[in-house]
């Protein structure tokens, strides 16, 4: 990505390790930089939201991974606060690299995912957005050309050097994490799973010996992750065990995909057992733990397909910012397809629901259940524990709000309501 500061001022060499004697800016510019830094460390929420959106838009791969996206956003926020705090304390002085937990956790996440190249775009775009905001602040603080020139010159050098040295620290940590990871038994399992998912011609018996897991029969895959990578990860293992229990497998295969994500395969099919009773019960006690489940499928191809469908489900949950804790691919396959392009999905919902898109969630749930019960009022009323007349009154009110009568467009309405449900805009 182009460096936005290059369009304004010339970069000087790094100001560290005795390479150059640092010359402090004038007292007036120091005061301006301190004022600017105080604004930077207390940003408006709408600016932070725009900042995050720009960073994630620069890297779709990161944006589609909820855990990695969260880690990158936390890292960029930490860098903003680190640089701003340093300049409140000593305005204009060189800022050392941020080697705190947020940026260095990125190294661990990338290595555990097998990513070999550092995603610079996410940081360079963040640097560019932050620089544009800093220039806006600078022009709000002073209109004196000499003060602006000196202030922007100092800040551009400071920001550029700070980001460069922080990225260098993360790159060094990546090397350390890679060395540490490849020395453990996890590396063998992770490598074997990667080969199987890629369709590499690894002998089945050899793969089974490495994994301790049979690749014949029926498999059900899940992705289990935490939205709090700094929390207790033992909950992920508890959820994996409960998932295996529901599928009838006391020893499911669990692979550490990243610090806060497990890829899990169980031999068996929960739908043929008792559904996900144990998983639902355990997950209810685990704040921030999310589970995406693929369909049961047969053999090695099923091992792959169930996993990829679980990944698709996880990505849909991340894309829609879903509040649901457990999602099954069989329940969301159509929603995942429709919401692959968020703008088109929003148009679909608006076109088919009209004013009903903002109706109360109780009425939306009534219509959704009615359609799912093949528009049978008696069955829908029983499922919703409603009197049949109450149900009919709600349906009549829904017809007043919908662009077309429900009887003429029931399938599209039900799909649109399901999009709202998984998007967290409706409940039930």
CSV table of C-alpha atoms in Angstrom, one decimal:
chain,number,residue,atom,x,y,z
A,1,UNK,CA,0.0,0.0,0.0
A,2,UNK,CA,1.3,3.5,-0.7
A,3,UNK,CA,2.4,5.4,2.4
A,4,UNK,CA,0.2,8.4,2.9
A,5,UNK,CA,2.8,10.4,4.7
A,6,UNK,CA,5.0,10.5,1.6
A,7,UNK,CA,2.6,12.8,-0.1
A,8,UNK,CA,3.2,15.4,2.6
A,9,UNK,CA,6.7,15.3,3.9
A,10,UNK,CA,10.0,13.6,3.4
A,11,UNK,CA,10.9,10.7,5.7
A,12,UNK,CA,14.0,10.8,7.7
A,13,UNK,CA,16.1,7.8,8.8
A,14,UNK,CA,15.1,6.0,12.0
A,15,UNK,CA,16.0,7.9,15.2
A,16,UNK,CA,17.2,5.0,17.3
A,17,UNK,CA,20.3,3.3,18.6
A,18,UNK,CA,22.5,6.3,18.2
A,19,UNK,CA,22.0,6.5,14.4
A,20,UNK,CA,21.1,10.2,14.7
A,21,UNK,CA,21.0,12.7,17.4
A,22,UNK,CA,17.4,13.6,18.0
A,23,UNK,CA,16.6,17.3,17.9
A,24,UNK,CA,13.5,18.2,19.9
A,25,UNK,CA,10.9,20.4,18.1
A,26,UNK,CA,10.2,23.9,19.2
A,27,UNK,CA,8.3,24.4,22.4
A,28,UNK,CA,5.2,25.5,20.5
A,29,UNK,CA,5.2,22.4,18.3
A,30,UNK,CA,5.7,20.2,21.3
A,31,UNK,CA,2.6,21.7,22.8
A,32,UNK,CA,0.7,21.1,19.5
A,33,UNK,CA,1.8,17.5,19.3
A,34,UNK,CA,0.8,16.9,22.9
A,35,UNK,CA,-2.7,18.3,22.2
A,36,UNK,CA,-2.9,16.2,19.1
A,37,UNK,CA,-1.9,13.0,20.9
A,38,UNK,CA,-4.5,13.7,23.6
A,39,UNK,CA,-7.1,13.7,20.9
A,40,UNK,CA,-5.7,10.5,19.3
A,41,UNK,CA,-5.9,8.5,22.6
A,42,UNK,CA,-9.5,9.6,23.1
A,43,UNK,CA,-11.0,9.0,19.6
A,44,UNK,CA,-14.7,9.2,18.8
A,45,UNK,CA,-16.4,5.8,18.3
A,46,UNK,CA,-17.5,6.6,14.8
A,47,UNK,CA,-13.9,7.3,13.8
A,48,UNK,CA,-12.7,4.1,15.4
A,49,UNK,CA,-15.4,2.2,13.4
A,50,UNK,CA,-14.3,3.8,10.2
A,51,UNK,CA,-10.7,3.0,11.0
A,52,UNK,CA,-11.5,-0.7,11.7
A,53,UNK,CA,-13.6,-1.0,8.5
A,54,UNK,CA,-10.8,0.4,6.4
A,55,UNK,CA,-8.3,-2.0,7.9
A,56,UNK,CA,-10.4,-5.1,7.4
A,57,UNK,CA,-11.4,-4.0,3.9
A,58,UNK,CA,-7.7,-4.1,3.0
A,59,UNK,CA,-7.4,-7.8,3.8
A,60,UNK,CA,-10.5,-9.9,3.0
A,61,UNK,CA,-8.6,-13.0,4.3
A,62,UNK,CA,-8.3,-11.4,7.8
A,63,UNK,CA,-11.8,-10.0,7.7
A,64,UNK,CA,-13.3,-13.5,7.1
A,65,UNK,CA,-11.6,-14.9,10.1
A,66,UNK,CA,-13.3,-13.5,13.3
A,67,UNK,CA,-10.5,-14.4,15.6
A,68,UNK,CA,-7.7,-12.9,13.4
A,69,UNK,CA,-9.8,-9.9,12.5
A,70,UNK,CA,-10.3,-9.2,16.2
A,71,UNK,CA,-6.6,-9.6,16.9
A,72,UNK,CA,-5.6,-7.2,14.1
A,73,UNK,CA,-8.1,-4.6,15.3
A,74,UNK,CA,-6.9,-4.8,18.9
A,75,UNK,CA,-3.3,-4.5,17.7
A,76,UNK,CA,-4.1,-1.4,15.7
A,77,UNK,CA,-6.0,0.2,18.6
A,78,UNK,CA,-3.1,-0.6,20.9
A,79,UNK,CA,-0.6,1.0,18.5
A,80,UNK,CA,-2.7,4.1,18.3
A,81,UNK,CA,-2.9,4.3,22.1
A,82,UNK,CA,0.8,3.5,22.5
A,83,UNK,CA,2.0,6.2,20.1
A,84,UNK,CA,-0.5,8.7,21.5
A,85,UNK,CA,0.5,8.1,25.1
A,86,UNK,CA,4.2,8.4,24.3
A,87,UNK,CA,3.6,11.8,22.7
A,88,UNK,CA,1.5,13.0,25.6
A,89,UNK,CA,4.4,12.1,27.9
A,90,UNK,CA,7.2,13.4,25.6
A,91,UNK,CA,5.8,15.1,22.5
A,92,UNK,CA,7.9,14.7,19.4
A,93,UNK,CA,10.4,12.3,20.9
A,94,UNK,CA,11.1,9.0,19.1
A,95,UNK,CA,8.6,6.3,20.1
A,96,UNK,CA,10.0,2.8,20.8
A,97,UNK,CA,8.3,-0.2,19.1
A,98,UNK,CA,5.2,-1.6,20.7
A,99,UNK,CA,6.1,-5.0,21.9
A,100,UNK,CA,3.1,-5.4,24.1
A,101,UNK,CA,0.7,-8.4,24.1
A,102,UNK,CA,-1.7,-7.2,21.4
A,103,UNK,CA,0.8,-6.9,18.4
A,104,UNK,CA,2.8,-9.9,19.4
A,105,UNK,CA,-0.3,-12.1,19.6
A,106,UNK,CA,-0.7,-11.5,15.9
A,107,UNK,CA,2.5,-13.5,15.3
A,108,UNK,CA,1.2,-16.4,17.2
A,109,UNK,CA,-2.1,-16.4,15.3
A,110,UNK,CA,-0.4,-16.2,11.9
A,111,UNK,CA,2.0,-19.1,12.7
A,112,UNK,CA,-0.7,-21.3,14.1
A,113,UNK,CA,-2.7,-20.8,10.8
A,114,UNK,CA,0.3,-21.7,8.7
A,115,UNK,CA,0.5,-18.2,7.2
A,116,UNK,CA,4.0,-17.5,5.9
A,117,UNK,CA,3.7,-13.9,4.8
A,118,UNK,CA,2.9,-11.1,7.2
A,119,UNK,CA,-0.3,-9.2,6.2
A,120,UNK,CA,1.3,-5.7,5.9
A,121,UNK,CA,-1.7,-4.2,4.2
A,122,UNK,CA,-3.8,-4.3,7.4
A,123,UNK,CA,-1.1,-2.2,9.2
A,124,UNK,CA,-0.2,0.1,6.4
A,125,UNK,CA,-3.8,1.0,5.7
A,126,UNK,CA,-4.2,1.6,9.5
A,127,UNK,CA,-1.2,3.8,9.4
A,128,UNK,CA,-2.6,5.8,6.4
A,129,UNK,CA,-6.0,6.3,8.0
A,130,UNK,CA,-4.4,7.4,11.3
A,131,UNK,CA,-2.1,9.8,9.4
A,132,UNK,CA,-5.1,11.4,7.6
A,133,UNK,CA,-6.8,11.8,11.0
A,134,UNK,CA,-3.7,13.3,12.5
A,135,UNK,CA,-3.5,15.9,9.7
A,136,UNK,CA,-7.1,16.8,10.2
A,137,UNK,CA,-6.4,17.4,13.9
A,138,UNK,CA,-3.2,19.4,13.1
A,139,UNK,CA,-5.2,21.8,10.8
A,140,UNK,CA,-7.8,22.2,13.5
A,141,UNK,CA,-5.1,23.2,16.1
A,142,UNK,CA,-3.2,25.7,14.0
A,143,UNK,CA,-3.3,27.5,10.7
A,144,UNK,CA,0.3,28.8,10.9
A,145,UNK,CA,2.3,27.3,7.9
A,146,UNK,CA,5.6,27.1,9.7
A,147,UNK,CA,4.0,25.4,12.7
A,148,UNK,CA,2.1,23.0,10.5
A,149,UNK,CA,5.3,22.1,8.5
A,150,UNK,CA,7.3,21.4,11.6
A,151,UNK,CA,4.6,19.5,13.3
A,152,UNK,CA,3.8,17.3,10.3
A,153,UNK,CA,7.4,16.7,9.6
A,154,UNK,CA,8.1,15.5,13.1
A,155,UNK,CA,4.9,13.4,13.3
A,156,UNK,CA,5.5,11.7,9.9
A,157,UNK,CA,9.0,10.6,10.9
A,158,UNK,CA,7.7,9.5,14.3
A,159,UNK,CA,4.8,7.4,13.0
A,160,UNK,CA,6.7,5.9,10.1
A,161,UNK,CA,9.6,4.8,12.3
A,162,UNK,CA,7.2,3.5,15.1
A,163,UNK,CA,5.2,1.4,12.6
A,164,UNK,CA,8.4,0.0,10.9
A,165,UNK,CA,10.0,-1.0,14.2
A,166,UNK,CA,6.8,-2.5,15.6
A,167,UNK,CA,6.4,-4.6,12.4
A,168,UNK,CA,10.0,-5.7,12.6
A,169,UNK,CA,9.3,-6.8,16.2
A,170,UNK,CA,6.3,-8.8,15.1
A,171,UNK,CA,8.3,-10.4,12.3
A,172,UNK,CA,10.9,-11.5,14.7
A,173,UNK,CA,8.3,-13.0,17.0
A,174,UNK,CA,6.8,-14.9,14.0
A,175,UNK,CA,10.2,-16.6,13.6
A,176,UNK,CA,10.3,-17.5,17.3
A,177,UNK,CA,6.7,-18.8,17.3
A,178,UNK,CA,7.4,-20.9,14.2
A,179,UNK,CA,10.4,-22.5,15.8
A,180,UNK,CA,8.4,-23.3,19.0
A,181,UNK,CA,5.4,-24.7,17.1
A,182,UNK,CA,7.3,-27.0,14.8
A,183,UNK,CA,9.0,-28.7,17.8
A,184,UNK,CA,5.7,-30.1,19.2
A,185,UNK,CA,3.5,-33.1,18.4
A,186,UNK,CA,0.8,-30.5,17.5
A,187,UNK,CA,2.9,-29.6,14.4
A,188,UNK,CA,2.6,-33.2,13.1
A,189,UNK,CA,-1.2,-33.3,13.5
A,190,UNK,CA,-1.6,-29.9,12.0
A,191,UNK,CA,0.6,-30.8,9.1
A,192,UNK,CA,-1.3,-34.0,8.5
A,193,UNK,CA,-4.7,-32.3,8.6
A,194,UNK,CA,-3.4,-29.7,6.2
A,195,UNK,CA,-2.3,-32.4,3.7
A,196,UNK,CA,-5.6,-34.2,4.0
A,197,UNK,CA,-7.6,-31.0,3.4
A,198,UNK,CA,-5.5,-30.1,0.4
A,199,UNK,CA,-6.1,-33.6,-1.1
A,200,UNK,CA,-2.5,-34.6,-1.0
A,201,UNK,CA,-1.8,-38.3,-1.7
A,202,UNK,CA,-0.8,-39.2,1.9
A,203,UNK,CA,-1.6,-42.9,2.6
A,204,UNK,CA,-4.7,-43.2,4.8
A,205,UNK,CA,-3.0,-45.6,7.3
A,206,UNK,CA,-0.1,-43.2,7.7
A,207,UNK,CA,-2.5,-40.3,8.3
A,208,UNK,CA,-4.6,-42.3,10.8
A,209,UNK,CA,-1.4,-43.3,12.7
A,210,UNK,CA,-0.3,-39.7,13.0
A,211,UNK,CA,-3.8,-38.4,14.0
A,212,UNK,CA,-4.9,-41.3,16.2
A,213,UNK,CA,-8.3,-41.0,14.4
A,214,UNK,CA,-9.9,-43.3,11.8
A,215,UNK,CA,-10.7,-41.7,8.5
A,216,UNK,CA,-13.3,-44.2,7.5
A,217,UNK,CA,-17.0,-44.1,8.4
A,218,UNK,CA,-19.0,-41.0,9.1
A,219,UNK,CA,-17.4,-37.7,10.2
A,220,UNK,CA,-18.9,-34.5,11.6
A,221,UNK,CA,-16.6,-31.5,11.8
A,222,UNK,CA,-16.8,-28.4,13.9
A,223,UNK,CA,-14.9,-25.1,14.3
A,224,UNK,CA,-14.9,-24.0,18.0
A,225,UNK,CA,-13.4,-20.6,18.8
A,226,UNK,CA,-13.3,-18.0,21.5
A,227,UNK,CA,-14.0,-14.3,21.0
A,228,UNK,CA,-11.7,-13.6,24.0
A,229,UNK,CA,-8.2,-14.8,22.9
A,230,UNK,CA,-6.8,-13.6,26.2
A,231,UNK,CA,-9.1,-15.7,28.3
A,232,UNK,CA,-9.2,-19.3,29.5
A,233,UNK,CA,-8.9,-21.6,26.5
A,234,UNK,CA,-10.0,-24.7,28.5
A,235,UNK,CA,-13.6,-24.0,27.6
A,236,UNK,CA,-12.7,-24.8,24.0
A,237,UNK,CA,-11.6,-28.3,25.0
A,238,UNK,CA,-14.7,-28.8,27.1
A,239,UNK,CA,-16.9,-27.8,24.1
A,240,UNK,CA,-14.9,-30.2,21.9
A,241,UNK,CA,-15.5,-33.1,24.3
A,242,UNK,CA,-19.2,-32.3,24.5
A,243,UNK,CA,-19.4,-32.2,20.7
A,244,UNK,CA,-17.7,-35.6,20.5
A,245,UNK,CA,-20.1,-36.9,23.2
A,246,UNK,CA,-23.1,-35.7,21.1
A,247,UNK,CA,-21.8,-37.5,18.0
A,248,UNK,CA,-21.1,-40.7,20.0
A,249,UNK,CA,-17.3,-40.3,19.8
A,250,UNK,CA,-15.6,-40.2,23.3
A,251,UNK,CA,-12.2,-39.2,21.7
A,252,UNK,CA,-12.8,-36.6,18.9
A,253,UNK,CA,-9.8,-35.4,16.9
A,254,UNK,CA,-9.0,-31.8,18.0
A,255,UNK,CA,-6.4,-29.7,16.2
A,256,UNK,CA,-5.1,-26.4,17.5
A,257,UNK,CA,-5.8,-24.2,14.5
A,258,UNK,CA,-4.8,-21.0,16.4
A,259,UNK,CA,-4.5,-19.8,20.0
A,260,UNK,CA,-8.3,-19.5,20.4
A,261,UNK,CA,-9.6,-21.9,17.7
A,262,UNK,CA,-10.0,-25.6,17.5
A,263,UNK,CA,-10.8,-27.7,14.5
A,264,UNK,CA,-12.6,-30.8,15.7
A,265,UNK,CA,-13.7,-34.0,13.9
A,266,UNK,CA,-16.0,-36.6,15.6
A,267,UNK,CA,-16.8,-40.1,14.3
A,268,UNK,CA,-20.5,-40.2,14.1
A,269,UNK,CA,-23.6,-38.0,13.6
A,270,UNK,CA,-25.2,-36.0,16.3
A,271,UNK,CA,-28.5,-36.1,14.5
A,272,UNK,CA,-28.6,-39.9,14.9
A,273,UNK,CA,-27.8,-39.6,18.6
A,274,UNK,CA,-29.6,-37.0,20.6
A,275,UNK,CA,-28.8,-33.8,18.8
A,276,UNK,CA,-26.4,-31.3,20.4
A,277,UNK,CA,-27.8,-31.6,23.9
A,278,UNK,CA,-24.4,-31.9,25.7
A,279,UNK,CA,-22.8,-29.2,23.5
A,280,UNK,CA,-25.7,-26.8,24.1
A,281,UNK,CA,-25.5,-27.4,27.8
A,282,UNK,CA,-21.7,-26.9,28.0
A,283,UNK,CA,-21.7,-23.9,25.6
A,284,UNK,CA,-24.3,-22.1,27.8
A,285,UNK,CA,-21.7,-21.9,30.5
A,286,UNK,CA,-18.9,-20.6,28.2
A,287,UNK,CA,-19.1,-16.9,27.5
A,288,UNK,CA,-17.6,-15.9,24.2
A,289,UNK,CA,-17.3,-19.5,22.9
A,290,UNK,CA,-18.8,-20.0,19.4
A,291,UNK,CA,-19.4,-23.2,17.5
A,292,UNK,CA,-19.9,-23.8,13.8
A,293,UNK,CA,-20.9,-27.4,12.8
A,294,UNK,CA,-20.6,-29.0,9.4
A,295,UNK,CA,-22.9,-31.8,8.1
A,296,UNK,CA,-22.2,-35.5,8.8
A,297,UNK,CA,-20.4,-37.0,5.7
A,298,UNK,CA,-18.8,-40.3,4.8
A,299,UNK,CA,-15.1,-41.2,4.4
A,300,UNK,CA,-12.1,-39.1,3.7
A,301,UNK,CA,-14.1,-36.9,1.3
A,302,UNK,CA,-16.6,-36.4,4.1
A,303,UNK,CA,-13.8,-35.5,6.5
A,304,UNK,CA,-12.8,-32.6,4.1
A,305,UNK,CA,-16.3,-31.6,3.1
A,306,UNK,CA,-17.7,-31.4,6.6
A,307,UNK,CA,-14.8,-29.2,7.7
A,308,UNK,CA,-15.1,-26.8,4.8
A,309,UNK,CA,-18.8,-26.5,5.4
A,310,UNK,CA,-18.1,-25.7,9.1
A,311,UNK,CA,-15.6,-23.0,8.0
A,312,UNK,CA,-18.2,-21.5,5.7
A,313,UNK,CA,-20.6,-21.4,8.6
A,314,UNK,CA,-18.0,-19.7,10.8
A,315,UNK,CA,-17.3,-17.1,8.1
A,316,UNK,CA,-21.1,-16.4,7.8
A,317,UNK,CA,-21.4,-15.9,11.6
A,318,UNK,CA,-18.5,-13.5,11.4
A,319,UNK,CA,-19.8,-11.7,8.4
A,320,UNK,CA,-23.2,-11.1,9.9
A,321,UNK,CA,-21.9,-10.4,13.4
A,322,UNK,CA,-24.3,-13.1,14.5
A,323,UNK,CA,-25.3,-13.4,18.2
A,324,UNK,CA,-26.1,-17.1,17.9
A,325,UNK,CA,-23.7,-19.3,19.8
A,326,UNK,CA,-24.1,-22.5,17.8
A,327,UNK,CA,-24.8,-22.7,14.1
A,328,UNK,CA,-25.1,-25.8,11.9
A,329,UNK,CA,-24.4,-25.7,8.2
A,330,UNK,CA,-27.6,-27.6,7.5
A,331,UNK,CA,-29.5,-24.8,9.1
A,332,UNK,CA,-27.7,-21.9,7.4
A,333,UNK,CA,-26.6,-23.2,4.0
A,334,UNK,CA,-29.0,-21.0,2.1
A,335,UNK,CA,-28.3,-18.0,4.3
A,336,UNK,CA,-24.6,-18.4,3.8
A,337,UNK,CA,-25.1,-18.3,0.0
A,338,UNK,CA,-27.4,-15.3,0.1
A,339,UNK,CA,-25.2,-13.2,2.4
A,340,UNK,CA,-21.9,-13.9,0.5
A,341,UNK,CA,-22.4,-10.4,-0.9
A,342,UNK,CA,-23.6,-8.3,2.1
A,343,UNK,CA,-24.9,-5.4,0.0
A,344,UNK,CA,-27.0,-7.7,-2.2
A,345,UNK,CA,-28.3,-9.5,0.8
A,346,UNK,CA,-29.4,-6.2,2.4
A,347,UNK,CA,-31.2,-5.3,-0.9
A,348,UNK,CA,-32.9,-8.7,-0.9
A,349,UNK,CA,-34.1,-8.2,2.7
A,350,UNK,CA,-35.4,-4.7,2.1
A,351,UNK,CA,-37.1,-5.6,-1.2
A,352,UNK,CA,-39.0,-8.6,0.3
A,353,UNK,CA,-39.8,-7.2,3.8
A,354,UNK,CA,-40.3,-3.5,3.3
A,355,UNK,CA,-41.6,-2.0,6.5
A,356,UNK,CA,-41.8,-5.4,8.0
A,357,UNK,CA,-38.0,-5.4,8.4
A,358,UNK,CA,-38.4,-3.1,11.4
A,359,UNK,CA,-41.4,-4.8,12.9
A,360,UNK,CA,-41.1,-6.2,16.4
A,361,UNK,CA,-39.3,-9.4,16.8
A,362,UNK,CA,-42.3,-11.3,18.1
A,363,UNK,CA,-44.3,-10.6,14.9
A,364,UNK,CA,-41.3,-11.5,12.7
A,365,UNK,CA,-40.9,-14.8,14.6
A,366,UNK,CA,-44.6,-15.6,14.2
A,367,UNK,CA,-44.3,-15.2,10.4
A,368,UNK,CA,-41.1,-17.1,10.1
A,369,UNK,CA,-42.5,-20.1,12.1
A,370,UNK,CA,-45.8,-20.0,10.1
A,371,UNK,CA,-44.0,-20.3,6.8
A,372,UNK,CA,-41.6,-23.0,8.2
A,373,UNK,CA,-44.8,-24.9,9.2
A,374,UNK,CA,-45.9,-24.9,5.5
A,375,UNK,CA,-48.3,-22.0,6.3
A,376,UNK,CA,-50.4,-24.3,8.5
A,377,UNK,CA,-51.9,-21.9,11.1
A,378,UNK,CA,-52.8,-24.7,13.6
A,379,UNK,CA,-49.3,-26.2,13.7
A,380,UNK,CA,-47.7,-22.8,13.9
A,381,UNK,CA,-50.0,-21.7,16.7
A,382,UNK,CA,-49.1,-24.9,18.6
A,383,UNK,CA,-45.4,-24.5,18.1
A,384,UNK,CA,-45.6,-20.8,19.3
A,385,UNK,CA,-48.0,-21.6,22.2
A,386,UNK,CA,-50.5,-19.1,20.8
A,387,UNK,CA,-54.2,-19.1,20.4
A,388,UNK,CA,-55.0,-19.6,16.7
A,389,UNK,CA,-56.9,-16.2,16.5
A,390,UNK,CA,-53.9,-14.4,18.0
A,391,UNK,CA,-51.7,-15.9,15.3
A,392,UNK,CA,-54.2,-14.9,12.5
A,393,UNK,CA,-54.2,-11.3,13.8
A,394,UNK,CA,-50.4,-11.1,13.7
A,395,UNK,CA,-50.4,-12.5,10.2
A,396,UNK,CA,-53.0,-9.9,9.1
A,397,UNK,CA,-50.8,-7.1,10.6
A,398,UNK,CA,-47.8,-8.5,8.8
A,399,UNK,CA,-49.7,-8.4,5.4
A,400,UNK,CA,-50.2,-4.7,6.0
A,401,UNK,CA,-46.5,-4.1,6.4
A,402,UNK,CA,-45.1,-6.4,3.7
A,403,UNK,CA,-44.7,-5.1,0.1
A,404,UNK,CA,-46.6,-8.2,-1.2
A,405,UNK,CA,-49.1,-10.4,0.6
A,406,UNK,CA,-47.5,-13.2,2.5
A,407,UNK,CA,-49.4,-15.9,0.5
A,408,UNK,CA,-47.8,-14.6,-2.7
A,409,UNK,CA,-44.2,-14.4,-1.5
A,410,UNK,CA,-43.9,-16.7,1.6
A,411,UNK,CA,-40.6,-18.4,0.7
A,412,UNK,CA,-38.7,-15.1,0.0
A,413,UNK,CA,-40.1,-13.6,3.2
A,414,UNK,CA,-39.0,-16.6,5.3
A,415,UNK,CA,-35.5,-16.5,3.8
A,416,UNK,CA,-35.3,-12.7,4.5
A,417,UNK,CA,-36.4,-13.2,8.1
A,418,UNK,CA,-33.8,-15.9,8.5
A,419,UNK,CA,-31.1,-13.5,7.3
A,420,UNK,CA,-32.3,-11.0,10.0
A,421,UNK,CA,-32.3,-13.8,12.6
A,422,UNK,CA,-28.7,-14.8,11.9
A,423,UNK,CA,-27.6,-11.2,11.5
A,424,UNK,CA,-28.8,-10.6,15.0
A,425,UNK,CA,-31.6,-8.2,13.9
A,426,UNK,CA,-34.3,-10.6,15.1
A,427,UNK,CA,-34.8,-13.3,17.6
A,428,UNK,CA,-36.8,-16.4,18.0
